């Protein structure tokens, strides 16, 4: 399966092909995979993520799924890469990992069937759909501040083509310990369905990314933690958590909270008061 990576090489953005432990540029230059400065493997015009898809995650929250998927948007300013730092803003503490498979669109797609969708997919990469649940009380609907903050959408390390998504294992590690262990077979809606569903009303362009959902056991991480997401056949995406250099401003907007809704989402689905938010003032 060919794997393509975008890296920074001699000050320029370069497209490379992986050849064993090396990355090869079009002009023949080679750099060791371990030494490369990685960039996101694609440059999407939009990143769209499904809320819930893996059955283990649904069971964890003790809820039912709707008949069809629901989605949220992660702005392109949240993009990050393999080896990049994930910034938890000062004043926040409920930053959760969510290991996922990312679908990358290869052709302009609009009003296609699930049976046709595979022809519009360029390939797949690994994603970590980080969520800053400190803002869940105010952004639970849009998820904009929860999922859209800068650095919270790492993709990589490469774009893999000709990858069959069926029956693939997905694992997330924190400091070397397995914390999520799932399979693409537990997805309620597969990759082709998700692409076709979105493309009914939203035109998908080459490079656009769809995040396909995470299995159970998303939990908070702390500054200094190393988080890795490994998907069978796609590789391992590695990032380190750091504290942001400036605190969340207090003179504008919603502030971080620690309600039962925040805690039940950050720490798992077995909380008695899940779904209860503070009363509005």
mmCIF file of C-alpha atoms in Angstrom:
data_model
loop_
_atom_site.group_PDB
_atom_site.id
_atom_site.type_symbol
_atom_site.label_atom_id
_atom_site.label_comp_id
_atom_site.label_asym_id
_atom_site.label_seq_id
_atom_site.Cartn_x
_atom_site.Cartn_y
_atom_site.Cartn_z
ATOM 1 C CA UNK A 1 0.000 0.000 0.000
ATOM 2 C CA UNK A 2 1.643 3.292 -1.059
ATOM 3 C CA UNK A 3 2.122 5.859 1.715
ATOM 4 C CA UNK A 4 2.600 9.564 1.049
ATOM 5 C CA UNK A 5 3.875 12.092 3.575
ATOM 6 C CA UNK A 6 4.219 15.861 3.556
ATOM 7 C CA UNK A 7 7.326 17.099 5.343
ATOM 8 C CA UNK A 8 9.373 20.244 5.785
ATOM 9 C CA UNK A 9 12.676 19.642 3.983
ATOM 10 C CA UNK A 10 15.360 22.320 3.677
ATOM 11 C CA UNK A 11 12.755 24.974 4.493
ATOM 12 C CA UNK A 12 10.226 23.883 1.870
ATOM 13 C CA UNK A 13 7.036 21.805 1.971
ATOM 14 C CA UNK A 14 7.814 18.590 0.112
ATOM 15 C CA UNK A 15 5.652 15.635 -0.884
ATOM 16 C CA UNK A 16 7.398 12.323 -0.272
ATOM 17 C CA UNK A 17 6.800 8.601 -0.691
ATOM 18 C CA UNK A 18 7.778 6.222 2.060
ATOM 19 C CA UNK A 19 10.426 3.647 1.178
ATOM 20 C CA UNK A 20 11.049 1.496 4.247
ATOM 21 C CA UNK A 21 12.645 3.683 6.911
ATOM 22 C CA UNK A 22 13.177 6.592 4.512
ATOM 23 C CA UNK A 23 11.048 9.223 2.805
ATOM 24 C CA UNK A 24 11.878 9.971 -0.831
ATOM 25 C CA UNK A 25 11.173 13.348 -2.444
ATOM 26 C CA UNK A 26 10.386 13.731 -6.134
ATOM 27 C CA UNK A 27 13.922 14.962 -6.835
ATOM 28 C CA UNK A 28 15.458 11.912 -5.192
ATOM 29 C CA UNK A 29 16.399 13.451 -1.855
ATOM 30 C CA UNK A 30 16.003 11.060 1.050
ATOM 31 C CA UNK A 31 15.401 11.642 4.740
ATOM 32 C CA UNK A 32 15.004 9.132 7.539
ATOM 33 C CA UNK A 33 11.436 8.766 8.755
ATOM 34 C CA UNK A 34 12.599 9.296 12.339
ATOM 35 C CA UNK A 35 14.351 12.568 11.420
ATOM 36 C CA UNK A 36 11.605 14.096 9.256
ATOM 37 C CA UNK A 37 9.679 17.211 10.288
ATOM 38 C CA UNK A 38 6.154 16.054 9.520
ATOM 39 C CA UNK A 39 3.245 18.179 8.309
ATOM 40 C CA UNK A 40 -0.411 17.129 8.033
ATOM 41 C CA UNK A 41 -0.518 14.710 5.096
ATOM 42 C CA UNK A 42 -3.275 16.709 3.365
ATOM 43 C CA UNK A 43 -4.532 20.303 3.234
ATOM 44 C CA UNK A 44 -8.321 20.078 3.575
ATOM 45 C CA UNK A 45 -10.812 22.848 2.971
ATOM 46 C CA UNK A 46 -12.840 21.354 5.838
ATOM 47 C CA UNK A 47 -12.723 18.702 8.533
ATOM 48 C CA UNK A 48 -16.031 17.039 9.445
ATOM 49 C CA UNK A 49 -16.368 14.554 12.308
ATOM 50 C CA UNK A 50 -19.117 12.115 13.258
ATOM 51 C CA UNK A 51 -20.299 12.374 16.874
ATOM 52 C CA UNK A 52 -20.758 8.708 17.767
ATOM 53 C CA UNK A 53 -20.167 5.651 15.601
ATOM 54 C CA UNK A 54 -18.319 2.870 17.486
ATOM 55 C CA UNK A 55 -20.667 0.604 19.415
ATOM 56 C CA UNK A 56 -18.293 0.340 22.388
ATOM 57 C CA UNK A 57 -18.443 4.120 22.823
ATOM 58 C CA UNK A 58 -22.232 4.116 22.652
ATOM 59 C CA UNK A 59 -22.432 1.297 25.197
ATOM 60 C CA UNK A 60 -20.028 3.153 27.474
ATOM 61 C CA UNK A 61 -22.361 6.152 27.582
ATOM 62 C CA UNK A 62 -25.425 3.927 28.060
ATOM 63 C CA UNK A 63 -27.313 5.670 25.298
ATOM 64 C CA UNK A 64 -28.851 4.796 21.951
ATOM 65 C CA UNK A 65 -27.803 6.001 18.548
ATOM 66 C CA UNK A 66 -30.102 7.978 16.256
ATOM 67 C CA UNK A 67 -31.168 6.340 13.018
ATOM 68 C CA UNK A 68 -28.572 8.335 11.089
ATOM 69 C CA UNK A 69 -25.211 9.903 12.033
ATOM 70 C CA UNK A 70 -24.778 13.439 13.341
ATOM 71 C CA UNK A 71 -21.689 15.564 12.785
ATOM 72 C CA UNK A 72 -19.644 18.542 13.930
ATOM 73 C CA UNK A 73 -16.947 20.685 12.341
ATOM 74 C CA UNK A 74 -13.295 21.132 13.274
ATOM 75 C CA UNK A 75 -11.808 24.287 11.701
ATOM 76 C CA UNK A 76 -8.677 23.882 9.612
ATOM 77 C CA UNK A 77 -6.828 26.070 12.140
ATOM 78 C CA UNK A 78 -6.992 23.059 14.493
ATOM 79 C CA UNK A 79 -4.813 20.946 12.163
ATOM 80 C CA UNK A 80 -1.642 19.411 13.555
ATOM 81 C CA UNK A 81 0.813 16.724 12.486
ATOM 82 C CA UNK A 82 2.715 13.662 13.623
ATOM 83 C CA UNK A 83 5.198 14.824 16.254
ATOM 84 C CA UNK A 84 3.371 18.112 16.882
ATOM 85 C CA UNK A 85 2.559 19.480 20.334
ATOM 86 C CA UNK A 86 -1.071 19.358 21.507
ATOM 87 C CA UNK A 87 -1.747 22.541 23.474
ATOM 88 C CA UNK A 88 -4.001 22.415 26.526
ATOM 89 C CA UNK A 89 -4.778 26.065 27.336
ATOM 90 C CA UNK A 90 -3.779 27.278 30.765
ATOM 91 C CA UNK A 91 -6.827 27.187 33.011
ATOM 92 C CA UNK A 92 -8.253 24.036 31.379
ATOM 93 C CA UNK A 93 -7.871 20.471 32.624
ATOM 94 C CA UNK A 94 -10.278 18.186 30.749
ATOM 95 C CA UNK A 95 -8.459 17.503 27.467
ATOM 96 C CA UNK A 96 -9.366 14.045 26.099
ATOM 97 C CA UNK A 97 -7.829 11.929 23.336
ATOM 98 C CA UNK A 98 -9.987 10.136 20.755
ATOM 99 C CA UNK A 99 -8.120 7.810 18.405
ATOM 100 C CA UNK A 100 -9.782 7.604 14.991
ATOM 101 C CA UNK A 101 -9.449 6.777 11.312
ATOM 102 C CA UNK A 102 -9.567 9.791 8.986
ATOM 103 C CA UNK A 103 -11.045 9.500 5.504
ATOM 104 C CA UNK A 104 -9.389 11.682 2.861
ATOM 105 C CA UNK A 105 -11.429 12.714 -0.172
ATOM 106 C CA UNK A 106 -9.716 12.346 -3.546
ATOM 107 C CA UNK A 107 -12.304 13.680 -6.023
ATOM 108 C CA UNK A 108 -14.994 16.328 -5.839
ATOM 109 C CA UNK A 109 -18.015 14.505 -4.437
ATOM 110 C CA UNK A 110 -21.646 15.608 -4.495
ATOM 111 C CA UNK A 111 -24.833 13.521 -4.412
ATOM 112 C CA UNK A 112 -23.192 10.109 -4.634
ATOM 113 C CA UNK A 113 -24.356 6.737 -3.350
ATOM 114 C CA UNK A 114 -22.544 4.686 -0.687
ATOM 115 C CA UNK A 115 -21.728 2.180 -3.438
ATOM 116 C CA UNK A 116 -19.975 4.935 -5.416
ATOM 117 C CA UNK A 117 -18.225 6.563 -2.462
ATOM 118 C CA UNK A 118 -15.111 4.390 -2.573
ATOM 119 C CA UNK A 119 -14.233 5.854 -5.955
ATOM 120 C CA UNK A 120 -14.103 9.323 -4.376
ATOM 121 C CA UNK A 121 -11.765 8.437 -1.495
ATOM 122 C CA UNK A 122 -8.043 9.108 -1.983
ATOM 123 C CA UNK A 123 -7.017 7.124 1.078
ATOM 124 C CA UNK A 124 -6.890 7.141 4.846
ATOM 125 C CA UNK A 125 -4.742 8.448 7.677
ATOM 126 C CA UNK A 126 -4.670 8.307 11.470
ATOM 127 C CA UNK A 127 -6.346 11.044 13.515
ATOM 128 C CA UNK A 128 -6.734 12.040 17.147
ATOM 129 C CA UNK A 129 -9.934 14.016 17.648
ATOM 130 C CA UNK A 130 -8.958 15.808 20.858
ATOM 131 C CA UNK A 131 -11.733 17.434 22.880
ATOM 132 C CA UNK A 132 -11.421 20.255 25.396
ATOM 133 C CA UNK A 133 -14.385 19.330 27.552
ATOM 134 C CA UNK A 134 -13.961 22.320 29.866
ATOM 135 C CA UNK A 135 -16.217 24.116 27.342
ATOM 136 C CA UNK A 136 -18.785 21.368 26.950
ATOM 137 C CA UNK A 137 -21.467 23.126 28.991
ATOM 138 C CA UNK A 138 -21.628 25.998 26.521
ATOM 139 C CA UNK A 139 -20.652 24.283 23.253
ATOM 140 C CA UNK A 140 -22.247 20.834 23.572
ATOM 141 C CA UNK A 141 -24.307 21.439 20.435
ATOM 142 C CA UNK A 142 -21.777 22.940 18.050
ATOM 143 C CA UNK A 143 -18.666 21.442 19.728
ATOM 144 C CA UNK A 144 -16.720 24.372 18.256
ATOM 145 C CA UNK A 145 -14.599 25.271 21.275
ATOM 146 C CA UNK A 146 -14.628 21.706 22.588
ATOM 147 C CA UNK A 147 -13.173 20.192 19.415
ATOM 148 C CA UNK A 148 -11.982 23.163 17.371
ATOM 149 C CA UNK A 149 -9.191 24.750 19.411
ATOM 150 C CA UNK A 150 -5.780 25.207 17.816
ATOM 151 C CA UNK A 151 -3.632 22.013 17.550
ATOM 152 C CA UNK A 152 -6.508 19.635 18.447
ATOM 153 C CA UNK A 153 -6.675 17.838 15.076
ATOM 154 C CA UNK A 154 -3.420 15.972 14.449
ATOM 155 C CA UNK A 155 -3.364 13.837 11.291
ATOM 156 C CA UNK A 156 -0.691 11.481 10.043
ATOM 157 C CA UNK A 157 1.905 10.376 9.758
ATOM 158 C CA UNK A 158 1.010 9.675 6.117
ATOM 159 C CA UNK A 159 -1.778 9.191 3.602
ATOM 160 C CA UNK A 160 -2.176 5.505 2.738
ATOM 161 C CA UNK A 161 -3.930 4.510 -0.476
ATOM 162 C CA UNK A 162 -5.492 1.159 -1.411
ATOM 163 C CA UNK A 163 -6.243 0.433 2.263
ATOM 164 C CA UNK A 164 -9.265 -1.713 3.068
ATOM 165 C CA UNK A 165 -10.926 -0.290 6.178
ATOM 166 C CA UNK A 166 -12.700 -3.504 7.096
ATOM 167 C CA UNK A 167 -11.577 -5.468 10.150
ATOM 168 C CA UNK A 168 -8.751 -3.145 11.148
ATOM 169 C CA UNK A 169 -7.586 -2.722 14.750
ATOM 170 C CA UNK A 170 -7.333 0.727 16.330
ATOM 171 C CA UNK A 171 -5.368 1.360 19.516
ATOM 172 C CA UNK A 172 -4.533 4.477 21.516
ATOM 173 C CA UNK A 173 -1.578 4.581 23.926
ATOM 174 C CA UNK A 174 -0.739 7.061 26.681
ATOM 175 C CA UNK A 175 2.883 6.887 27.800
ATOM 176 C CA UNK A 176 3.130 3.421 26.265
ATOM 177 C CA UNK A 177 0.026 1.953 27.932
ATOM 178 C CA UNK A 178 -2.975 0.856 25.844
ATOM 179 C CA UNK A 179 -5.999 2.994 26.737
ATOM 180 C CA UNK A 180 -8.290 2.376 23.731
ATOM 181 C CA UNK A 181 -8.578 -0.883 21.823
ATOM 182 C CA UNK A 182 -11.208 -1.125 19.115
ATOM 183 C CA UNK A 183 -11.923 -2.209 15.560
ATOM 184 C CA UNK A 184 -13.400 -0.653 12.458
ATOM 185 C CA UNK A 185 -15.881 -3.524 12.454
ATOM 186 C CA UNK A 186 -17.678 -1.972 15.440
ATOM 187 C CA UNK A 187 -18.557 1.138 13.425
ATOM 188 C CA UNK A 188 -22.300 1.512 12.914
ATOM 189 C CA UNK A 189 -21.784 3.473 9.687
ATOM 190 C CA UNK A 190 -18.803 2.603 7.512
ATOM 191 C CA UNK A 191 -16.495 4.946 5.593
ATOM 192 C CA UNK A 192 -18.479 4.840 2.372
ATOM 193 C CA UNK A 193 -21.739 5.620 4.138
ATOM 194 C CA UNK A 194 -20.243 8.651 5.908
ATOM 195 C CA UNK A 195 -18.852 10.143 2.690
ATOM 196 C CA UNK A 196 -22.118 9.642 0.816
ATOM 197 C CA UNK A 197 -24.180 11.038 3.690
ATOM 198 C CA UNK A 198 -22.210 14.284 3.923
ATOM 199 C CA UNK A 199 -21.977 14.684 0.132
ATOM 200 C CA UNK A 200 -25.777 14.810 -0.195
ATOM 201 C CA UNK A 201 -25.755 18.490 0.808
ATOM 202 C CA UNK A 202 -22.099 19.499 1.278
ATOM 203 C CA UNK A 203 -19.694 19.336 -1.644
ATOM 204 C CA UNK A 204 -16.527 17.490 -0.682
ATOM 205 C CA UNK A 205 -13.296 18.588 -2.361
ATOM 206 C CA UNK A 206 -9.999 16.752 -2.805
ATOM 207 C CA UNK A 207 -8.124 16.755 0.495
ATOM 208 C CA UNK A 208 -11.212 17.174 2.669
ATOM 209 C CA UNK A 209 -11.194 15.018 5.809
ATOM 210 C CA UNK A 210 -13.941 13.080 7.567
ATOM 211 C CA UNK A 211 -13.261 11.671 11.043
ATOM 212 C CA UNK A 212 -15.045 8.360 11.503
ATOM 213 C CA UNK A 213 -15.491 8.101 15.293
ATOM 214 C CA UNK A 214 -13.657 6.692 18.309
ATOM 215 C CA UNK A 215 -14.070 3.526 20.407
ATOM 216 C CA UNK A 216 -14.674 3.526 24.174
ATOM 217 C CA UNK A 217 -12.353 4.845 26.877
ATOM 218 C CA UNK A 218 -11.568 8.389 25.823
ATOM 219 C CA UNK A 219 -10.051 9.937 28.964
ATOM 220 C CA UNK A 220 -8.177 13.112 29.997
ATOM 221 C CA UNK A 221 -4.449 13.533 29.447
ATOM 222 C CA UNK A 222 -1.975 15.836 31.157
ATOM 223 C CA UNK A 223 0.915 18.060 30.036
ATOM 224 C CA UNK A 224 3.948 15.860 29.461
ATOM 225 C CA UNK A 225 1.908 12.834 28.364
ATOM 226 C CA UNK A 226 2.789 11.207 25.047
ATOM 227 C CA UNK A 227 -0.293 10.029 23.153
ATOM 228 C CA UNK A 228 -0.071 7.614 20.225
ATOM 229 C CA UNK A 229 -2.815 6.326 17.950
ATOM 230 C CA UNK A 230 -2.036 3.205 15.945
ATOM 231 C CA UNK A 231 -4.269 1.871 13.186
ATOM 232 C CA UNK A 232 -3.478 -1.415 11.500
ATOM 233 C CA UNK A 233 -2.024 -0.649 8.088
ATOM 234 C CA UNK A 234 -1.974 3.138 8.564
ATOM 235 C CA UNK A 235 0.838 3.581 11.076
ATOM 236 C CA UNK A 236 1.204 5.370 14.394
ATOM 237 C CA UNK A 237 0.454 9.042 15.082
ATOM 238 C CA UNK A 238 2.431 10.454 18.032
ATOM 239 C CA UNK A 239 1.929 13.736 19.894
ATOM 240 C CA UNK A 240 2.906 15.240 23.236
ATOM 241 C CA UNK A 241 0.611 17.302 25.453
ATOM 242 C CA UNK A 242 1.872 20.742 26.522
ATOM 243 C CA UNK A 243 0.410 23.643 28.498
ATOM 244 C CA UNK A 244 -0.449 26.735 26.506
ATOM 245 C CA UNK A 245 1.616 29.899 27.127
ATOM 246 C CA UNK A 246 -1.392 32.078 27.975
ATOM 247 C CA UNK A 247 -4.494 31.475 30.098
ATOM 248 C CA UNK A 248 -8.043 31.577 28.788
ATOM 249 C CA UNK A 249 -9.123 35.219 28.838
ATOM 250 C CA UNK A 250 -11.676 35.999 31.526
ATOM 251 C CA UNK A 251 -12.941 39.287 30.083
ATOM 252 C CA UNK A 252 -14.857 37.704 27.199
ATOM 253 C CA UNK A 253 -16.843 34.569 26.437
ATOM 254 C CA UNK A 254 -17.679 31.385 28.298
ATOM 255 C CA UNK A 255 -15.250 30.157 30.920
ATOM 256 C CA UNK A 256 -14.061 26.603 31.620
ATOM 257 C CA UNK A 257 -16.449 24.670 33.866
ATOM 258 C CA UNK A 258 -16.405 21.418 35.803
ATOM 259 C CA UNK A 259 -20.043 20.339 35.884
ATOM 260 C CA UNK A 260 -21.352 16.788 35.982
ATOM 261 C CA UNK A 261 -21.777 17.019 32.199
ATOM 262 C CA UNK A 262 -18.117 17.905 31.792
ATOM 263 C CA UNK A 263 -16.947 15.188 34.166
ATOM 264 C CA UNK A 264 -19.230 12.466 32.830
ATOM 265 C CA UNK A 265 -18.001 13.055 29.292
ATOM 266 C CA UNK A 266 -14.342 13.397 30.218
ATOM 267 C CA UNK A 267 -14.245 10.475 32.646
ATOM 268 C CA UNK A 268 -16.686 8.053 31.068
ATOM 269 C CA UNK A 269 -20.356 7.349 30.687
ATOM 270 C CA UNK A 270 -21.222 5.860 34.073
ATOM 271 C CA UNK A 271 -22.084 9.103 35.861
ATOM 272 C CA UNK A 272 -25.482 9.440 37.522
ATOM 273 C CA UNK A 273 -25.929 13.040 36.400
ATOM 274 C CA UNK A 274 -24.824 12.714 32.777
ATOM 275 C CA UNK A 275 -26.480 15.367 30.610
ATOM 276 C CA UNK A 276 -27.248 17.820 33.419
ATOM 277 C CA UNK A 277 -25.791 21.281 32.841
ATOM 278 C CA UNK A 278 -25.576 24.219 35.244
ATOM 279 C CA UNK A 279 -28.705 26.445 35.292
ATOM 280 C CA UNK A 280 -28.501 29.521 33.114
ATOM 281 C CA UNK A 281 -28.090 32.790 34.918
#
